[in-house]
CSV table of C-alpha atoms in Angstrom, one decimal:
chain,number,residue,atom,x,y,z
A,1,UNK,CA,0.0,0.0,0.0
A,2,UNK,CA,1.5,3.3,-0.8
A,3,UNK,CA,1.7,5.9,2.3
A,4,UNK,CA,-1.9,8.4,1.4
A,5,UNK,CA,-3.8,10.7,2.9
A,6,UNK,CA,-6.5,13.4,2.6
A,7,UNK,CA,-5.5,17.7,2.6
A,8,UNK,CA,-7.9,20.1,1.9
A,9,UNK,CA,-10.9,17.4,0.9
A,10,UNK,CA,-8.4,16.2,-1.8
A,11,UNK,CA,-7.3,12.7,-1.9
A,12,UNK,CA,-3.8,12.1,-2.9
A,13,UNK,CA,-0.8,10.2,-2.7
A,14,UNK,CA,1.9,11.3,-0.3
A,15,UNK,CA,5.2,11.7,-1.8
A,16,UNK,CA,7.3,10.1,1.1
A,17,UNK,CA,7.7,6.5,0.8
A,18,UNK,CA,8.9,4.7,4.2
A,19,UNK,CA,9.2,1.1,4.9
A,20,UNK,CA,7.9,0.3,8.6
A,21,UNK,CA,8.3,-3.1,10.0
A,22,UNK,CA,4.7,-4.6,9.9
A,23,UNK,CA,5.0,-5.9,13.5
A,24,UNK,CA,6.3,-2.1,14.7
A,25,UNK,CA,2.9,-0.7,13.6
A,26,UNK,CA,1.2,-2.9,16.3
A,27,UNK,CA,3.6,-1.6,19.1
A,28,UNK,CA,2.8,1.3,21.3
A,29,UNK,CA,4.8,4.4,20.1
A,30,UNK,CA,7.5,4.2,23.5
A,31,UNK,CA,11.0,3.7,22.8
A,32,UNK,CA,11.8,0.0,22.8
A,33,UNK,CA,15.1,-0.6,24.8
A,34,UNK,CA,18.6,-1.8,23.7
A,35,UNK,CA,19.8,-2.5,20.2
A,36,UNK,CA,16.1,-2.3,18.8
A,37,UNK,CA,15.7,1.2,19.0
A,38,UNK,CA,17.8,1.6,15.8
A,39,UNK,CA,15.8,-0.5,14.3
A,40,UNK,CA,13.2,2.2,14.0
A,41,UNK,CA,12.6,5.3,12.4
A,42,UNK,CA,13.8,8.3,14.0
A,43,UNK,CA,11.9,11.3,13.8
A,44,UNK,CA,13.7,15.0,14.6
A,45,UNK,CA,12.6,18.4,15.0
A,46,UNK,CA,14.5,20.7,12.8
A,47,UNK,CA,14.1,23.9,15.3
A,48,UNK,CA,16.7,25.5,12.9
A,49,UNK,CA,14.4,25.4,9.9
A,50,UNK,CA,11.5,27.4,9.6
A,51,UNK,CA,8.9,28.6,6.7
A,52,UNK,CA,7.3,31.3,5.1
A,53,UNK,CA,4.3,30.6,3.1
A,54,UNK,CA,3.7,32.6,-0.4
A,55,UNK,CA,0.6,32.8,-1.9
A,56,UNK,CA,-1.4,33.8,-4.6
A,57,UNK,CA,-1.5,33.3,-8.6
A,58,UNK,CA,1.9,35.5,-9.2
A,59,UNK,CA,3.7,33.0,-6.7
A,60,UNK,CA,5.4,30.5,-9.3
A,61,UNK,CA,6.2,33.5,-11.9
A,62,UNK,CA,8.0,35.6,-8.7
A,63,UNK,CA,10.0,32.5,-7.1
A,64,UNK,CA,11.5,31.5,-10.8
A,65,UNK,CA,13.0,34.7,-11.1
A,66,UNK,CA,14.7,34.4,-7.6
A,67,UNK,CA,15.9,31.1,-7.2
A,68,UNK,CA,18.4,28.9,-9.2
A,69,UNK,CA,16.0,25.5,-9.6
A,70,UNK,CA,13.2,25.2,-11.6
A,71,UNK,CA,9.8,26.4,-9.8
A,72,UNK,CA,7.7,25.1,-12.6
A,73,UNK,CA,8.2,21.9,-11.3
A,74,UNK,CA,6.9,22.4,-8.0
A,75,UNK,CA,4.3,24.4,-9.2
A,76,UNK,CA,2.9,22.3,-11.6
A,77,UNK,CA,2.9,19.3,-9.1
A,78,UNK,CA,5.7,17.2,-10.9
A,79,UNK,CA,7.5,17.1,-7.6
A,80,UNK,CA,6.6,18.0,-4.2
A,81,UNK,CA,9.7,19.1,-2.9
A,82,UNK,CA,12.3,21.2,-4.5
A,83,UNK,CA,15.9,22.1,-3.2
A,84,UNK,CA,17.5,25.5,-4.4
A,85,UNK,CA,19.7,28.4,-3.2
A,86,UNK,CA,18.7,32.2,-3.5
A,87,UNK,CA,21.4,34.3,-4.6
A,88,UNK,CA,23.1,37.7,-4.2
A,89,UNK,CA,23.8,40.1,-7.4
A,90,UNK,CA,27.4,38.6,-7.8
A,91,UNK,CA,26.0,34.7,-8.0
A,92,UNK,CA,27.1,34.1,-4.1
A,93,UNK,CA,24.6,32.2,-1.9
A,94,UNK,CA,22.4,33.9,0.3
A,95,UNK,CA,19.6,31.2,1.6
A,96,UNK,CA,19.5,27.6,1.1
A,97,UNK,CA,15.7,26.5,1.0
A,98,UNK,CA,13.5,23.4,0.3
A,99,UNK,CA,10.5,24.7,-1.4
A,100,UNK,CA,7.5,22.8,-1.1
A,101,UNK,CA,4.1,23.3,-2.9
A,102,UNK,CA,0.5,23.0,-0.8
A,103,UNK,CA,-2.6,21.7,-3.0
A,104,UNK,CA,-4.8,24.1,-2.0
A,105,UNK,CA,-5.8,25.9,-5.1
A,106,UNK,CA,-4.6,25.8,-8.9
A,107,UNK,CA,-5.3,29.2,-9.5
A,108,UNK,CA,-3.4,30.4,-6.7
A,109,UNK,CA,-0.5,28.2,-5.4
A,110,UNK,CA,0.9,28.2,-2.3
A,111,UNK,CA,4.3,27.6,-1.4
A,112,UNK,CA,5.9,26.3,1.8
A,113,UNK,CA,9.8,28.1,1.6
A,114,UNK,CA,11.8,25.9,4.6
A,115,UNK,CA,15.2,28.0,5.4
A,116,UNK,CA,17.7,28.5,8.0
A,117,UNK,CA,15.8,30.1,11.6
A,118,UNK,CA,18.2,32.7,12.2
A,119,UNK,CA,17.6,34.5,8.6
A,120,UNK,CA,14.1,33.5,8.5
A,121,UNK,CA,13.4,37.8,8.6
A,122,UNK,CA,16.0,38.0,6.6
A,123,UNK,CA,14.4,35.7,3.9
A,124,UNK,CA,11.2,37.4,3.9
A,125,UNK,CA,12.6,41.0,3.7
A,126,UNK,CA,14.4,39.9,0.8
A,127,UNK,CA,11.4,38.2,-0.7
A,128,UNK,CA,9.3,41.5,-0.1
A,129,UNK,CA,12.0,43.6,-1.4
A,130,UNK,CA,11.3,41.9,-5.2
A,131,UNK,CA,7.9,41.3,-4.7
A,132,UNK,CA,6.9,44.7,-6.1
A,133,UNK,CA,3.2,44.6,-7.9
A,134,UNK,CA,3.1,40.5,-8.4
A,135,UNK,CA,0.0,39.2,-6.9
A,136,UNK,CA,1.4,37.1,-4.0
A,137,UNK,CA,1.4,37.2,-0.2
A,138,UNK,CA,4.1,36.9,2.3
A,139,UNK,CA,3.2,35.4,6.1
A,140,UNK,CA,5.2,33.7,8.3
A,141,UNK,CA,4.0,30.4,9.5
A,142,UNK,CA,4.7,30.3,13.6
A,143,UNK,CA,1.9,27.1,13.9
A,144,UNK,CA,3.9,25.2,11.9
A,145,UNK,CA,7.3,22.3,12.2
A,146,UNK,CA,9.7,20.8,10.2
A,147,UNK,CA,10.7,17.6,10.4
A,148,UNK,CA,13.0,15.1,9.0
A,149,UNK,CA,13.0,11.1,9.4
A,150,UNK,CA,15.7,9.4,9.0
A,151,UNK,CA,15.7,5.1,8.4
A,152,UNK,CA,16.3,3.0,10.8
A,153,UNK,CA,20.5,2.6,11.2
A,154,UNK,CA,22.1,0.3,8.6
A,155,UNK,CA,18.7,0.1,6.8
A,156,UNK,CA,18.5,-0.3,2.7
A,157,UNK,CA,14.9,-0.4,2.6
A,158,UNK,CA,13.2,2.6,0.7
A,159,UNK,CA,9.8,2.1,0.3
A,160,UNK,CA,6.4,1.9,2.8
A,161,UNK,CA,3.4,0.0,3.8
A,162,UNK,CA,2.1,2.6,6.0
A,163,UNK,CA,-1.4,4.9,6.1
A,164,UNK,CA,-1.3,8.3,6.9
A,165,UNK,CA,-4.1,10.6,8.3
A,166,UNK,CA,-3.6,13.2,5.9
A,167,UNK,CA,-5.4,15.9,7.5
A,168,UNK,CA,-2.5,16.3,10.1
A,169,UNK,CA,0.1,15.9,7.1
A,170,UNK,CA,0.9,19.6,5.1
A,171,UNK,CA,4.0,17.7,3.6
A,172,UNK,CA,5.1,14.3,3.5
A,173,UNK,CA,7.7,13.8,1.0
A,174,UNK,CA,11.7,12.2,0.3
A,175,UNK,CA,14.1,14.7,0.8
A,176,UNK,CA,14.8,16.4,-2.6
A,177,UNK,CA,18.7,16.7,-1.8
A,178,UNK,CA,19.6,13.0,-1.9
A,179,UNK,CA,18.1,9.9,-0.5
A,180,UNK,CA,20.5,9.6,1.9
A,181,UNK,CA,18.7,12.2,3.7
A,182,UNK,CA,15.3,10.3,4.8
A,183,UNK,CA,12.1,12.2,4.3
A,184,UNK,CA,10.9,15.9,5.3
A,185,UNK,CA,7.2,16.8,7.4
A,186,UNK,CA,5.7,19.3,8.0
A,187,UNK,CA,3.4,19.2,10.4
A,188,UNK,CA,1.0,21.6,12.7
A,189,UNK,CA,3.1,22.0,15.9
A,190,UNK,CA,0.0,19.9,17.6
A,191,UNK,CA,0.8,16.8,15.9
A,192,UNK,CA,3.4,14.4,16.6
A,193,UNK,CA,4.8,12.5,14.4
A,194,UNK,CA,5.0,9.2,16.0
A,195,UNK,CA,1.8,9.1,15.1
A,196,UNK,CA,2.1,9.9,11.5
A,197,UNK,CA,5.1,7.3,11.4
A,198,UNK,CA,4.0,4.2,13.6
A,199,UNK,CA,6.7,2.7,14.9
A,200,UNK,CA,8.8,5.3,14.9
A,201,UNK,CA,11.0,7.2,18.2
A,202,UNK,CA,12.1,10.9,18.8
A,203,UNK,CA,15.9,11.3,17.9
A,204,UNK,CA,18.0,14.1,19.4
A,205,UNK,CA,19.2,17.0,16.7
A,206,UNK,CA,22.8,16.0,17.4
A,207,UNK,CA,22.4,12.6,16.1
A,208,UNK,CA,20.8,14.3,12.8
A,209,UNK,CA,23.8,16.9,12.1
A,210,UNK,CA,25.9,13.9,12.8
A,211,UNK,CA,24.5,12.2,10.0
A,212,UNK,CA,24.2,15.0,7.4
A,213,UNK,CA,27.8,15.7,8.2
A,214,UNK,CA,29.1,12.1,7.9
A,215,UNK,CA,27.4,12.3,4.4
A,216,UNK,CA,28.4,16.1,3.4
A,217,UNK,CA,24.9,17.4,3.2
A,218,UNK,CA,25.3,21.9,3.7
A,219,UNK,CA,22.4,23.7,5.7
A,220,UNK,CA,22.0,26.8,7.1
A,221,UNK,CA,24.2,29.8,7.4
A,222,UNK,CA,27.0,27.8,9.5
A,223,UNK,CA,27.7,25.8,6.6
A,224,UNK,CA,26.8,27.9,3.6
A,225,UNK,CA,27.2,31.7,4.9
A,226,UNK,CA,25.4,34.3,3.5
A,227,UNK,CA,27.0,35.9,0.6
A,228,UNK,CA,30.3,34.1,0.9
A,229,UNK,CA,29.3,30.3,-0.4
A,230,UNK,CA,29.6,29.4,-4.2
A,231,UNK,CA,26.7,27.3,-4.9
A,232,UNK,CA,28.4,25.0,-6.9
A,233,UNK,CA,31.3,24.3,-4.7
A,234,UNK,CA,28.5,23.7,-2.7
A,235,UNK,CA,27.8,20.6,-4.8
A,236,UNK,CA,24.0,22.2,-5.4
A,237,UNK,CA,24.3,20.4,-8.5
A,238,UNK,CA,24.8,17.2,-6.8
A,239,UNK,CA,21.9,17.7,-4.7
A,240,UNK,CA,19.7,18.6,-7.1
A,241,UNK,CA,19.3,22.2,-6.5
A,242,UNK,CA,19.6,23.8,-10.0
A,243,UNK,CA,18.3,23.9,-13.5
A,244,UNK,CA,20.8,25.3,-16.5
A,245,UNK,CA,17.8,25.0,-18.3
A,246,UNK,CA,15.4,27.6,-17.0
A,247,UNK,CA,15.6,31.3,-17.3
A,248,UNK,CA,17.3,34.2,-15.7
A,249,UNK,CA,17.2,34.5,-12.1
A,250,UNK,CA,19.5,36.7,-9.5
A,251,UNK,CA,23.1,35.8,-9.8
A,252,UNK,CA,23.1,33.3,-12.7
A,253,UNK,CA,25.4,34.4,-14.5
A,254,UNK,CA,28.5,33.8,-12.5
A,255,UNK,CA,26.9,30.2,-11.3
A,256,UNK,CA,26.0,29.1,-15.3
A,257,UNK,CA,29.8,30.7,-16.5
A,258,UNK,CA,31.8,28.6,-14.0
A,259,UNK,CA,29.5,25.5,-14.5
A,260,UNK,CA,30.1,25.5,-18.5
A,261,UNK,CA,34.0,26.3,-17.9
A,262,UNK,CA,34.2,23.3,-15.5
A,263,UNK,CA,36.7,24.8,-13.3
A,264,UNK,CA,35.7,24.1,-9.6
A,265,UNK,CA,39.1,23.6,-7.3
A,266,UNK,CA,37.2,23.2,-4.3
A,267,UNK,CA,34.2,22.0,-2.8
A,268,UNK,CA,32.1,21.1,0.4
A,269,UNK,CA,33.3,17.9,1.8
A,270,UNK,CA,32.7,15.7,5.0
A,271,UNK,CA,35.7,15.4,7.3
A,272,UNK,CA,36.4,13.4,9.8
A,273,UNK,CA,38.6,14.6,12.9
A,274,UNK,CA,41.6,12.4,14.9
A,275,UNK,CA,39.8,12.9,17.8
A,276,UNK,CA,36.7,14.6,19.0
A,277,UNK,CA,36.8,18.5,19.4
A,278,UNK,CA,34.2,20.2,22.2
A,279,UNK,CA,32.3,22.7,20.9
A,280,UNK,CA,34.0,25.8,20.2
A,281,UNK,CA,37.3,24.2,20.2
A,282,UNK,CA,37.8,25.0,16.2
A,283,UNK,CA,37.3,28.7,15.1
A,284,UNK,CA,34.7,29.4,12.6
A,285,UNK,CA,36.7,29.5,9.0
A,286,UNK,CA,39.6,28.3,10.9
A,287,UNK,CA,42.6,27.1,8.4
A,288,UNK,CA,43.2,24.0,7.0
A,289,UNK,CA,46.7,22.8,6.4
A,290,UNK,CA,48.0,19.8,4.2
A,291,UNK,CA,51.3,18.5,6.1
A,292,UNK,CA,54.1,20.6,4.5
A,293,UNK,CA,51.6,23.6,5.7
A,294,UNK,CA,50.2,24.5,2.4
A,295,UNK,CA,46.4,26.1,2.7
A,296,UNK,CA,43.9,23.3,1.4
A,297,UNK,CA,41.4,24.8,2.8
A,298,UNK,CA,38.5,26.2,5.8
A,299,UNK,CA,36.5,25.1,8.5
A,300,UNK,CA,33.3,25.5,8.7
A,301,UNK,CA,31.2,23.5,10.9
A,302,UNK,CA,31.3,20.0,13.3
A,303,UNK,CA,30.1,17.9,15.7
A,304,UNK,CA,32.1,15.9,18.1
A,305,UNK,CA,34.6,14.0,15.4
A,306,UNK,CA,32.6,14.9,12.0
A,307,UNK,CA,32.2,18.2,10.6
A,308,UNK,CA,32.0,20.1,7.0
A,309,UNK,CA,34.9,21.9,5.3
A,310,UNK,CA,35.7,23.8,2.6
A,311,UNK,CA,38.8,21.6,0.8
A,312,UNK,CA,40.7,22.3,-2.1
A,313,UNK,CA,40.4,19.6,-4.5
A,314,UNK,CA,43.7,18.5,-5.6
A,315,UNK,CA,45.0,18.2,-1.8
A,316,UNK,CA,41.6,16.2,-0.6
A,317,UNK,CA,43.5,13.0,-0.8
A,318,UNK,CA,46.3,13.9,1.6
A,319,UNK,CA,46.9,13.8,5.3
A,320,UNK,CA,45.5,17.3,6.5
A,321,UNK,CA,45.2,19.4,9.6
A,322,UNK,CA,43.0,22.1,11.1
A,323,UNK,CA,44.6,25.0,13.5
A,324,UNK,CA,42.8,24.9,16.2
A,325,UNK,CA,42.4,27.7,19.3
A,326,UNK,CA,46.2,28.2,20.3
A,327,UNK,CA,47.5,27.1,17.2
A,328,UNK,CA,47.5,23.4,17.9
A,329,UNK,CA,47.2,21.0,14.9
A,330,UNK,CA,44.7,18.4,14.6
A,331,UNK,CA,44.6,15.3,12.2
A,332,UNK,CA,41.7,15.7,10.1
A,333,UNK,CA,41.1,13.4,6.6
A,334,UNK,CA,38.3,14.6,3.6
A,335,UNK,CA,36.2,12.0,1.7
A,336,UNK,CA,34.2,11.7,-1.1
A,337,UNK,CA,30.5,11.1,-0.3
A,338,UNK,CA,29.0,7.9,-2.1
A,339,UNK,CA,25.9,9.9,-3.4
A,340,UNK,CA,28.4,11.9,-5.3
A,341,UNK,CA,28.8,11.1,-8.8
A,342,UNK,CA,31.0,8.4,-9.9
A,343,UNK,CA,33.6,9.8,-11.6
A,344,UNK,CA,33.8,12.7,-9.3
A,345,UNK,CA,34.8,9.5,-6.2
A,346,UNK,CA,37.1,8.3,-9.2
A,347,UNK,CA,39.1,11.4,-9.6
């Protein structure tokens, strides 16, 4: 059975597919003890991510000329979700954002925009500022939460056999970045989601920015700051996040010149740390050395042992270090995530 639900008297199929053991849905929703716990779904409140909601019949028109995917897509219900940067005038990023698009009404669209907490008035005064005279309106949306779910740990199943009451669901859907990222809710801040995913157990938000940094997955201004990030050393075309096809939109043209040159000498990779670092321990942008103390690169965010980093390309393969607070060198080593393209883990 494929994971459905009703929104706005509509019936439709949820985009997310997740596989729940048959027995788990029988359980009661407490977290079982030991080794089974990780053989459950874990469900984690994203309290850095919140959402604006546009609105009204100019909405897909204003949004394509802003960010660097394809809106049509969204818009026209191809795909539920929708990954995508908005830029600055000189192509640099300025949000990273997960569209997502709410069947309310064809004529006028509506459109969930998930960013980073911290710039969320940032977002919407820069979505105001080009607004002008289109026919769309701005609002925060303070009643609702984002979630992600992640699979159960070492899991390779992908697909579900659950029902979902989809009057409690605004958004259901795989994570539009890679697969490797579980599935995105969004949900009124009344509803849990254990009881939209049975089976399923609260994780803490450590153990997800664990995961998206074991895997090299960027979000939010610590790991792509504002107006400083290149979107493609970014690897937003590896996670999906832009169309070369589409028309103009803010900052294309330095993004669609360096993508047709091919030249990228660095990019956003996962790093792992010698040992684990406290919080606070590595300066923000803090330099990263190769042995003979040539620059390969910058810091830019961890957890514990695992972090993001900025790393030149032709030194990723070496034995590197970050400078940490008084000066002290730490063992760190890149890698090349397996969602990445093939001959890019070749090179």
């Amino acid at each position: 059975m494929l994971l459905r639900g009703l929104h706005a008297g509509c019936s439709r199929t949820l985009g997310a597919l997740l596989r729940v053991q048959a027995a788990a849905c029988q359980m009661p929703r407490q977290r079982r003890a030991g080794s089974e716990a990780g053989d459950r779904h874990r469900c984690y409140r994203l309290s850095h991510r919140q959402l604006v909601r546009l609105r009204g019949r100019d909405t897909g028109a204003f949004l394509q000329g802003l960010v660097t995917n394809d809106v049509e897509e969204v818009v026209s219900g191809a795909r539920e979700a929708l990954y995508c940067h908005l830029l600055n005038l000189q192509g640099r990023t300025m949000f990273d954002v997960i569209l997502y698009r709410l069947l309310e009404s064809q004529e006028e669209p509506t459109i969930l925009v998930e960013c980073d907490a911290t710039l969320l008035d940032d977002v919407r005064k820069h979505l105001k500022i080009y607004k002008i005279r289109r026919k769309v309106d701005i609002s925060l949306c303070p009643d609702l939460s984002v979630w992600a779910v992640l699979p159960p740990e070492h899991s390779t199943e992908t697909s579900s056999d659950i029902e979902a009451n989809g009057k409690d669901v605004l958004v259901c859907t795989q994570d539009p970045r890679t697969d490797a990222m579980g599935w995105r809710l969004v949900l009124s801040k009344a509803v849990s989601p254990l009881d939209i995913v049975p089976g399923s157990n609260l994780g803490d938000i450590q153990e997800y920015h664990s995961h998206r940094y074991k895997i090299g997955i960027g979000e939010g201004v610590k790991d792509l700051p504002s107006g400083e990030a290149i979107p493609l050393e970014s690897n937003l075309v590896y996670m999906n996040g832009i169309s070369f096809t589409k028309g103009c939109y803010i900052g294309q043209e330095l993004t669609a010149r360096t993508h047709y040159t091919g030249v990228i000498r660095k990019r956003l990779m996962p790093i792992q740390l010698d040992n684990p670092m406290p919080p606070g321990k590595v300066p923000e942008k803090a330099q990263i050395v190769t042995e003979s103390g040539k620059l390969a690169g910058r810091f830019r965010s961890y957890d514990g042992d695992v972090g993001l980093a900025m790393i030149r390309l032709a030194y990723a393969n070496e034995p590197l270090h970050v400078l940490t607070a008084g000066d002290v060198r730490v063992g760190l080593r890149a890698s090349m995530p397996n969602w990445w393209p093939k001959d890019e883990q070749n090179q």
